[in-house]
PDB file of C-alpha atoms in Angstrom:
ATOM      1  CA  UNK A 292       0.000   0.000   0.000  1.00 47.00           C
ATOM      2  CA  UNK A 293       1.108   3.122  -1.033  1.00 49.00           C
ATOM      3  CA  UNK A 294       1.819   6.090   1.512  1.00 50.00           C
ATOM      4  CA  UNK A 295      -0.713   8.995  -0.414  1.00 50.00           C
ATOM      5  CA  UNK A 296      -3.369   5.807  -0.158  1.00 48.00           C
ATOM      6  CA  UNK A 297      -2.099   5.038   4.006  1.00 50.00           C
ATOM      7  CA  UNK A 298      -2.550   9.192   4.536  1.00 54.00           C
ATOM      8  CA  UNK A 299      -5.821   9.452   2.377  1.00 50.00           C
ATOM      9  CA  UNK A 300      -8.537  11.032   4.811  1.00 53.00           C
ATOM     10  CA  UNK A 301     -11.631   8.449   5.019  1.00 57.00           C
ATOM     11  CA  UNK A 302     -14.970   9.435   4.264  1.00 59.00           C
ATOM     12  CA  UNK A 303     -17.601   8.814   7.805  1.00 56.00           C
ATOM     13  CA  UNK A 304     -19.249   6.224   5.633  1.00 57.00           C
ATOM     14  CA  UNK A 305     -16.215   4.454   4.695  1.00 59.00           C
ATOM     15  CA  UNK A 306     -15.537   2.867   7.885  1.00 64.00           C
ATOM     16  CA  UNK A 307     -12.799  -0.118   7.837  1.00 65.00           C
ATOM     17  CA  UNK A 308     -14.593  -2.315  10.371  1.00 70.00           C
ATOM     18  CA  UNK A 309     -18.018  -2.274   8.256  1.00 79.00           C
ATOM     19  CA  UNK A 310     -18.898  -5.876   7.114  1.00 82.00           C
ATOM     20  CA  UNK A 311     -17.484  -6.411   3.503  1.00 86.00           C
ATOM     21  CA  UNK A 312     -20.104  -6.673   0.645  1.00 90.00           C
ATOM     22  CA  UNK A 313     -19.475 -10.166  -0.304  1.00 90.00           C
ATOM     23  CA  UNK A 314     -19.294 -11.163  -4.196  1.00 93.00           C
ATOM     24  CA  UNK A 315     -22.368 -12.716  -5.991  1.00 93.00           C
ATOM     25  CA  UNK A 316     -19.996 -15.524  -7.003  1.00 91.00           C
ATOM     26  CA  UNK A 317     -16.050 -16.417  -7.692  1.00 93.00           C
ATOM     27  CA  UNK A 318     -16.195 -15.927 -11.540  1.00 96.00           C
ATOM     28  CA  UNK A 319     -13.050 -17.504 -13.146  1.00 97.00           C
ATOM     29  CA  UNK A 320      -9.786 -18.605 -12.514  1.00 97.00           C
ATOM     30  CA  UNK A 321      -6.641 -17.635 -14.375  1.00 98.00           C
ATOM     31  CA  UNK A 322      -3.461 -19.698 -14.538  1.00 97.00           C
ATOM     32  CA  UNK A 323      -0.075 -18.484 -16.717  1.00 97.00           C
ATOM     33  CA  UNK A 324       1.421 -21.248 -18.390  1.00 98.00           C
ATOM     34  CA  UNK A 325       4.490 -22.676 -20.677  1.00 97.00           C
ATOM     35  CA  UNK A 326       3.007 -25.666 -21.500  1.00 97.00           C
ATOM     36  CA  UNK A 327       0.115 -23.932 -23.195  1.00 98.00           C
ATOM     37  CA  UNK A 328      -1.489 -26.341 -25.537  1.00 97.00           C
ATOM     38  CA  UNK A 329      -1.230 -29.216 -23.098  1.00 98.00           C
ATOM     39  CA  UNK A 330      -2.820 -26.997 -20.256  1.00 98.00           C
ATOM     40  CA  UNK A 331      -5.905 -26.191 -22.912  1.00 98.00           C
ATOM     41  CA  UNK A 332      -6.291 -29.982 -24.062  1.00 98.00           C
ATOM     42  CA  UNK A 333      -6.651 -30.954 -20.149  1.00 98.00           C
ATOM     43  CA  UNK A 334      -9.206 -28.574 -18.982  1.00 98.00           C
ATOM     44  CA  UNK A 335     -11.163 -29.444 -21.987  1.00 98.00           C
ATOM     45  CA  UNK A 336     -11.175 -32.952 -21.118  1.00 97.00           C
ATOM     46  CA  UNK A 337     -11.347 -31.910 -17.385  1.00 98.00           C
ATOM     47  CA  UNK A 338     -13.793 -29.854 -17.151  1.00 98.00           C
ATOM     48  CA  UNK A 339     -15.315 -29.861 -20.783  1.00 97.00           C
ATOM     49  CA  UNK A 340     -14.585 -25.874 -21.218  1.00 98.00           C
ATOM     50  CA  UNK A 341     -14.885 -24.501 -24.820  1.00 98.00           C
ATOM     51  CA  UNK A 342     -12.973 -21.449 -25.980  1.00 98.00           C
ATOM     52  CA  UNK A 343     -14.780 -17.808 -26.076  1.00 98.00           C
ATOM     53  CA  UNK A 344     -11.399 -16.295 -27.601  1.00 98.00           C
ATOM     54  CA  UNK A 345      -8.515 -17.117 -28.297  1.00 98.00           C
ATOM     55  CA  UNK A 346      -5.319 -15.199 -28.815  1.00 97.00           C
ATOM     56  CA  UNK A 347      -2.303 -16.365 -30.534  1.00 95.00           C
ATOM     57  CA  UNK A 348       0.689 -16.305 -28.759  1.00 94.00           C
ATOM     58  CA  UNK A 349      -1.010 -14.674 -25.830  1.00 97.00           C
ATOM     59  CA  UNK A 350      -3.504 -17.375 -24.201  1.00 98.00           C
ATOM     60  CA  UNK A 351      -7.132 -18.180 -24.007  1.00 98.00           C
ATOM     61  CA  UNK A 352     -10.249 -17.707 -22.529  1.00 98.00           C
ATOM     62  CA  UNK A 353     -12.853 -20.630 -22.087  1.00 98.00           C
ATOM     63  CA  UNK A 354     -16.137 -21.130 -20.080  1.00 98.00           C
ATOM     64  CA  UNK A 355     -18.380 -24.365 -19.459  1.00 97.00           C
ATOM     65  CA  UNK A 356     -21.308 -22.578 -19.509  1.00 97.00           C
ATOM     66  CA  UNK A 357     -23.310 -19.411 -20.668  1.00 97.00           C
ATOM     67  CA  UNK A 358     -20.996 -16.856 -18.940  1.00 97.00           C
ATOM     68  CA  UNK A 359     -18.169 -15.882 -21.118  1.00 98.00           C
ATOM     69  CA  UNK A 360     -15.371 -17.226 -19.282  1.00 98.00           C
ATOM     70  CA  UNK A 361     -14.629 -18.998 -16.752  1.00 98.00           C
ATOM     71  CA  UNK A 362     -10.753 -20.717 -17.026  1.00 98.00           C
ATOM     72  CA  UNK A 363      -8.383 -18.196 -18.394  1.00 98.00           C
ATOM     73  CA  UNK A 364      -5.167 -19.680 -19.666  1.00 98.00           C
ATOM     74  CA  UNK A 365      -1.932 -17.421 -20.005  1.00 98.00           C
ATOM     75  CA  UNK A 366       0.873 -18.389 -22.522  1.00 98.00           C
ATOM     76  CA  UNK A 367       4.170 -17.519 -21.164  1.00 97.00           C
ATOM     77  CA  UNK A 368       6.642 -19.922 -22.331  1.00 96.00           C
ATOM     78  CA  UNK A 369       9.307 -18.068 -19.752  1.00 96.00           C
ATOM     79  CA  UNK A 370       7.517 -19.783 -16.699  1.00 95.00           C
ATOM     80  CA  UNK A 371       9.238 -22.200 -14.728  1.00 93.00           C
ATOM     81  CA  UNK A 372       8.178 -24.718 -12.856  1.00 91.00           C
ATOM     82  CA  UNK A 373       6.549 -24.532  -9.538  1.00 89.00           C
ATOM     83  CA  UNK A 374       8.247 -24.837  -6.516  1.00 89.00           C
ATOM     84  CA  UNK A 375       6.982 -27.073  -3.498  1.00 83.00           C
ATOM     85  CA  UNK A 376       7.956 -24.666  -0.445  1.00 87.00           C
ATOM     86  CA  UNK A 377       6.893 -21.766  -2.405  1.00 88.00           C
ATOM     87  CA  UNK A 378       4.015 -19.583  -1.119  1.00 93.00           C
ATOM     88  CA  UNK A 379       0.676 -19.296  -3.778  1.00 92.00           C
ATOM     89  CA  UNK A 380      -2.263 -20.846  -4.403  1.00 91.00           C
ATOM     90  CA  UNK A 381      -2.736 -24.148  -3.221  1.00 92.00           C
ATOM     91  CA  UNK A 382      -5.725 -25.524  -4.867  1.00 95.00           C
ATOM     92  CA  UNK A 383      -8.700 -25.309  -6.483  1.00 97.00           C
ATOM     93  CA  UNK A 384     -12.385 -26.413  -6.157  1.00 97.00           C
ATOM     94  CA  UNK A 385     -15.982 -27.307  -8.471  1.00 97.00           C
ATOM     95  CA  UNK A 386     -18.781 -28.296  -6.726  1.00 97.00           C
ATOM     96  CA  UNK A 387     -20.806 -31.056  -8.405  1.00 97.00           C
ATOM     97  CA  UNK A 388     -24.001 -32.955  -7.126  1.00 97.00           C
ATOM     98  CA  UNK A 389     -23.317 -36.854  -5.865  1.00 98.00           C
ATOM     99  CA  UNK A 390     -24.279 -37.948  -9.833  1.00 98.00           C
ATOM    100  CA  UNK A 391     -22.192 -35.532 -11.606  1.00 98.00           C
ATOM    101  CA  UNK A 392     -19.466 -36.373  -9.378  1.00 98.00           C
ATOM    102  CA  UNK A 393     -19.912 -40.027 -10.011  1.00 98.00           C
ATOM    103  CA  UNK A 394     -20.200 -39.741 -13.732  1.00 98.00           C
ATOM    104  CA  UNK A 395     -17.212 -37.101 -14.094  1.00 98.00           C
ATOM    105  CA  UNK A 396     -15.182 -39.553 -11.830  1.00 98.00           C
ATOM    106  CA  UNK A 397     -15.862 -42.372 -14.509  1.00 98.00           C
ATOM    107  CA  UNK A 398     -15.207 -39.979 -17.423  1.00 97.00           C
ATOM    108  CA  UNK A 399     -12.047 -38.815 -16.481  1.00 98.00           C
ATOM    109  CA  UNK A 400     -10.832 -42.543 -15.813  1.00 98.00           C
ATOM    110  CA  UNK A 401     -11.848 -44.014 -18.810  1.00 97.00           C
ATOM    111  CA  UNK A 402      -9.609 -40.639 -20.112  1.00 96.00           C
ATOM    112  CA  UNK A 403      -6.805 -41.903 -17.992  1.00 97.00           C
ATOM    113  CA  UNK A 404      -7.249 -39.061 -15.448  1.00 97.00           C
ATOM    114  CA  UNK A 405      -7.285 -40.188 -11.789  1.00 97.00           C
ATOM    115  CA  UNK A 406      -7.482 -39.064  -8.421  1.00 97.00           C
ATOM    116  CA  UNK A 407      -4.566 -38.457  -6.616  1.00 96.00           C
ATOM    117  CA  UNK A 408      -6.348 -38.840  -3.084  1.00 96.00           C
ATOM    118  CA  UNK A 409     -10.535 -38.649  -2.392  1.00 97.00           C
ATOM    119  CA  UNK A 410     -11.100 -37.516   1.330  1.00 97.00           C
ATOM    120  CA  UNK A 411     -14.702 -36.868   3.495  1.00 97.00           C
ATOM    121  CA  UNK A 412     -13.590 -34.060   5.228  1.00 96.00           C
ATOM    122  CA  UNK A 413     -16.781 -33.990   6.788  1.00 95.00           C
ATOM    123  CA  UNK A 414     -19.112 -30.982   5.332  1.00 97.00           C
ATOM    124  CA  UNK A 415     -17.509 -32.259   1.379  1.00 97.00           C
ATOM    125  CA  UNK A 416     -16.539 -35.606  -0.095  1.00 98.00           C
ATOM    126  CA  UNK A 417     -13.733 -34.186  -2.405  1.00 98.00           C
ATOM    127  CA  UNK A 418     -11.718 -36.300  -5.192  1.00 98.00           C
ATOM    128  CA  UNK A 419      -8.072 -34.298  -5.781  1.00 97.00           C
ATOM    129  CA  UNK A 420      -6.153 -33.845  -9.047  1.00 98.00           C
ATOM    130  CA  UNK A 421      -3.556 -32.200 -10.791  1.00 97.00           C
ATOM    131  CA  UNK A 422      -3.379 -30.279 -14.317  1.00 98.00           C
ATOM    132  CA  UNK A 423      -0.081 -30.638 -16.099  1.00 97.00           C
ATOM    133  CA  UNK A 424       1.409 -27.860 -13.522  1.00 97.00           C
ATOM    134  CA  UNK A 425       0.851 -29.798 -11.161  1.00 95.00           C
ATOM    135  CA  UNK A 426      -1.805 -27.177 -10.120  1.00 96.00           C
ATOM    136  CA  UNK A 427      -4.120 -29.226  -7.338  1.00 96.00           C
ATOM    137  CA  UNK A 428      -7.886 -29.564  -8.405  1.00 98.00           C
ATOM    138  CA  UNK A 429     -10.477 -30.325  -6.585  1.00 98.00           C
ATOM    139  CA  UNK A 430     -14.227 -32.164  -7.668  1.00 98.00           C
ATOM    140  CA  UNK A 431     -16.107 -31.872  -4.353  1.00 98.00           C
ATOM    141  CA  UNK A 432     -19.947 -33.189  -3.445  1.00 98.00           C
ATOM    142  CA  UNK A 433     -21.028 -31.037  -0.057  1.00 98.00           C
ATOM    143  CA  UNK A 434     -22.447 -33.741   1.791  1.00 97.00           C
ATOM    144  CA  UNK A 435     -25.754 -31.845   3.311  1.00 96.00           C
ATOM    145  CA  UNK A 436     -26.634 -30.800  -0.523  1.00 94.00           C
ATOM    146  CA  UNK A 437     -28.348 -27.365  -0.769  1.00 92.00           C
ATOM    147  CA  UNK A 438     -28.296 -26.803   3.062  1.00 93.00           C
ATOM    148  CA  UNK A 439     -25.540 -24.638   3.791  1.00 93.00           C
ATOM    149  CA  UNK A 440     -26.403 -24.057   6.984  1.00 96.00           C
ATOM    150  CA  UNK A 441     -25.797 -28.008   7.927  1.00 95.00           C
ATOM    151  CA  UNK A 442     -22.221 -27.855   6.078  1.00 95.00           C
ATOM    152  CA  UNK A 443     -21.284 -24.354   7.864  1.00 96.00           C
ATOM    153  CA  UNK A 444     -22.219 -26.179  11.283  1.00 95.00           C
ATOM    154  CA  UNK A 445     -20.708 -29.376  10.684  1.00 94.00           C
ATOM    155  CA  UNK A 446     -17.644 -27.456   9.341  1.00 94.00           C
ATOM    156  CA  UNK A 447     -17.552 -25.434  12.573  1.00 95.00           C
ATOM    157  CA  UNK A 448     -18.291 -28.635  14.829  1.00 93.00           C
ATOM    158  CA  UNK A 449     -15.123 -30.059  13.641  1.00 93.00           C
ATOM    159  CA  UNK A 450     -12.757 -27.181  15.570  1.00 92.00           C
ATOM    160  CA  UNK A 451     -13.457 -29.188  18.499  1.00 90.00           C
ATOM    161  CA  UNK A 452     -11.617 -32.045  17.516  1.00 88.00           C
ATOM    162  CA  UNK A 453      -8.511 -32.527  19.933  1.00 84.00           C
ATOM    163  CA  UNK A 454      -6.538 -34.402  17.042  1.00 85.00           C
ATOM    164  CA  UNK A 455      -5.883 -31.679  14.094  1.00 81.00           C
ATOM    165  CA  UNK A 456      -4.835 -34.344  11.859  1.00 81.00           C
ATOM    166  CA  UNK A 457      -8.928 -35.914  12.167  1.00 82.00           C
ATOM    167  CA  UNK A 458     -10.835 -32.629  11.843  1.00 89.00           C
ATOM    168  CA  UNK A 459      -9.064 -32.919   8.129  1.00 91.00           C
ATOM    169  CA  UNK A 460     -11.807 -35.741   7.428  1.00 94.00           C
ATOM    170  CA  UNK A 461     -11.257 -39.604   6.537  1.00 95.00           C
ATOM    171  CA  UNK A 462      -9.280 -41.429   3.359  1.00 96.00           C
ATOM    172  CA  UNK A 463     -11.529 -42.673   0.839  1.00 97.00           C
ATOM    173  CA  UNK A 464     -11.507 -44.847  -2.240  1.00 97.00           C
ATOM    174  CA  UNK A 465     -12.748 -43.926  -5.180  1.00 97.00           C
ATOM    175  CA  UNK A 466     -13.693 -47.171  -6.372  1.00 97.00           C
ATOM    176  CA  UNK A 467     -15.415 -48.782  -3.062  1.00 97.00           C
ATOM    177  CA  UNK A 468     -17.332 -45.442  -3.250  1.00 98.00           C
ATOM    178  CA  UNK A 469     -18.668 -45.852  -7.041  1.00 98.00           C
ATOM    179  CA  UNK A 470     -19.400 -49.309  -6.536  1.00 98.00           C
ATOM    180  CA  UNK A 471     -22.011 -48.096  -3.351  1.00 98.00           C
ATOM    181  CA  UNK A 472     -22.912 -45.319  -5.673  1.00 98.00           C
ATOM    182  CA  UNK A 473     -24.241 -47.773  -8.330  1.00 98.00           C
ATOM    183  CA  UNK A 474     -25.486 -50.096  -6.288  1.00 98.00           C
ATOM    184  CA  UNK A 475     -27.886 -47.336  -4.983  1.00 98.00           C
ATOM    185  CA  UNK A 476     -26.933 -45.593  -1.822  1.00 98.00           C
ATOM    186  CA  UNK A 477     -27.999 -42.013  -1.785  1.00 98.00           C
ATOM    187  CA  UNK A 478     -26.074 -39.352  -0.320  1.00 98.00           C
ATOM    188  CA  UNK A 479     -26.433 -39.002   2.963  1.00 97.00           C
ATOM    189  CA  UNK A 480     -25.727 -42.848   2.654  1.00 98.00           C
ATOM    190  CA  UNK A 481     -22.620 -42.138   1.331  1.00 98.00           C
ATOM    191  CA  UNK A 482     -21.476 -39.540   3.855  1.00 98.00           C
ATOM    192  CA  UNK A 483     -22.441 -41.468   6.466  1.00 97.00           C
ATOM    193  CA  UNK A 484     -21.063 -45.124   5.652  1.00 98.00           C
ATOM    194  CA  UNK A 485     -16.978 -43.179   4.219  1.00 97.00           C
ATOM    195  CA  UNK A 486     -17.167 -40.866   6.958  1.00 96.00           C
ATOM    196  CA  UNK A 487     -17.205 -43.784   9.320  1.00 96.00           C
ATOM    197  CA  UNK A 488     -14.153 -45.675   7.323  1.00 95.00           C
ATOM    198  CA  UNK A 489     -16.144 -47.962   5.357  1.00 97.00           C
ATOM    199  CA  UNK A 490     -14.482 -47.069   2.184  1.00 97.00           C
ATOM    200  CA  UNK A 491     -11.135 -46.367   3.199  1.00 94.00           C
ATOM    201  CA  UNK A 492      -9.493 -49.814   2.434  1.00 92.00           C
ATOM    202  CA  UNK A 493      -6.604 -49.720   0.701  1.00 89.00           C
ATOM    203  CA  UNK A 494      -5.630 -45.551   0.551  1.00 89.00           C
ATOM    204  CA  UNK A 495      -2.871 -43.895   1.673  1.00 82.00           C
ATOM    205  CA  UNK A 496      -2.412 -42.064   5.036  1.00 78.00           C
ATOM    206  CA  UNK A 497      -3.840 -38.850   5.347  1.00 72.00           C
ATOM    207  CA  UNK A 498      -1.197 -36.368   4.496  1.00 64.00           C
ATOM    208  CA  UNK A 499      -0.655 -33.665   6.825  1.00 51.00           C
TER     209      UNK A 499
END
């Protein structure tokens, strides 16, 4: 912050500790790239985007529905690659119902695309993957559906836990979850049965 903005004289209405307006919606995300083209072919398989515009040599813009973008992807072939202890974003997440979840999961598989871990944290089932950046992605279900309320207060409910490492939810596989999927268990059935280790055989500990 600059030291005219630090010294500029606030308006009465303009008060700092006044509630922020909060936005309708995140809109898009934006990633800069050197590995442009293969960036573009994953999100289209990913997350089925189409392009709005494109501009050669600079990047694109893409959306996977009416709004006119949603993904924008940056060509800069003097990136480099990302480095673990570095500071930045560290992932990010769709929401899809229990179905679309499903299906996408079985899409992206038959695609060769797999989860790197699936976890119930709890308020979200959430499968985790990564874009040719290695940029973490995640396809999340929020286990109460449309109540938010029931998510916020089973999100809050969890600061109680006295071990850190099992407010962060419980391992689950991907596949012993489709299979209960398909065999017809609904989702509160699904939350309820992972969430209580059913479908954890044969993951990997929970990394911290």
């Amino acid at each position: 912050m600059t030291e005219q903005m630090m010294n500029t004289p606030q308006h009465e209405a303009d008060r700092l500790d006044e509630a922020g307006i909060p936005p309708m919606q995140l809109h898009h995300i934006g990633f800069k790239t050197a590995r442009f083209l293969e960036m573009r072919a994953f999100y289209r398989t990913f997350l089925g985007v189409t392009p709005s515009l494109e501009v050669e040599g600079i990047g694109g813009f893409y959306t996977f529905d009416l709004a006119h973008h949603r993904l924008v992807l940056f060509h800069d072939p003097a990136c480099i690659e990302q480095v673990p202890a570095s500071a930045g974003m560290h992932h990010v997440a769709f929401l899809y119902s229990i179905d679309d979840l499903m299906r996408t999961y079985q899409r992206l598989k038959h695609k060769g695309l797999l989860p790197y871990m699936a976890m119930n944290h709890g308020p979200n089932t959430s499968f985790y993957y990564r874009d040719p950046d290695n940029n973490a992605l995640e396809l999340q279900v929020d286990n109460y559906g449309p109540d938010l309320l029931k998510g916020l207060e089973a999100m809050r409910a969890l600061q109680q836990c006295s071990n850190p490492v099992e407010a962060l939810g419980v391992m689950v596989n991907p596949e012993t979850f489709l299979k209960a999927w398909q065999e017809g268990a609904t989702l509160t059935e699904l939350h309820e049965r992972s969430y209580a280790g059913e479908f954890a055989e044969g993951t990997p500990s929970i990394p911290i």
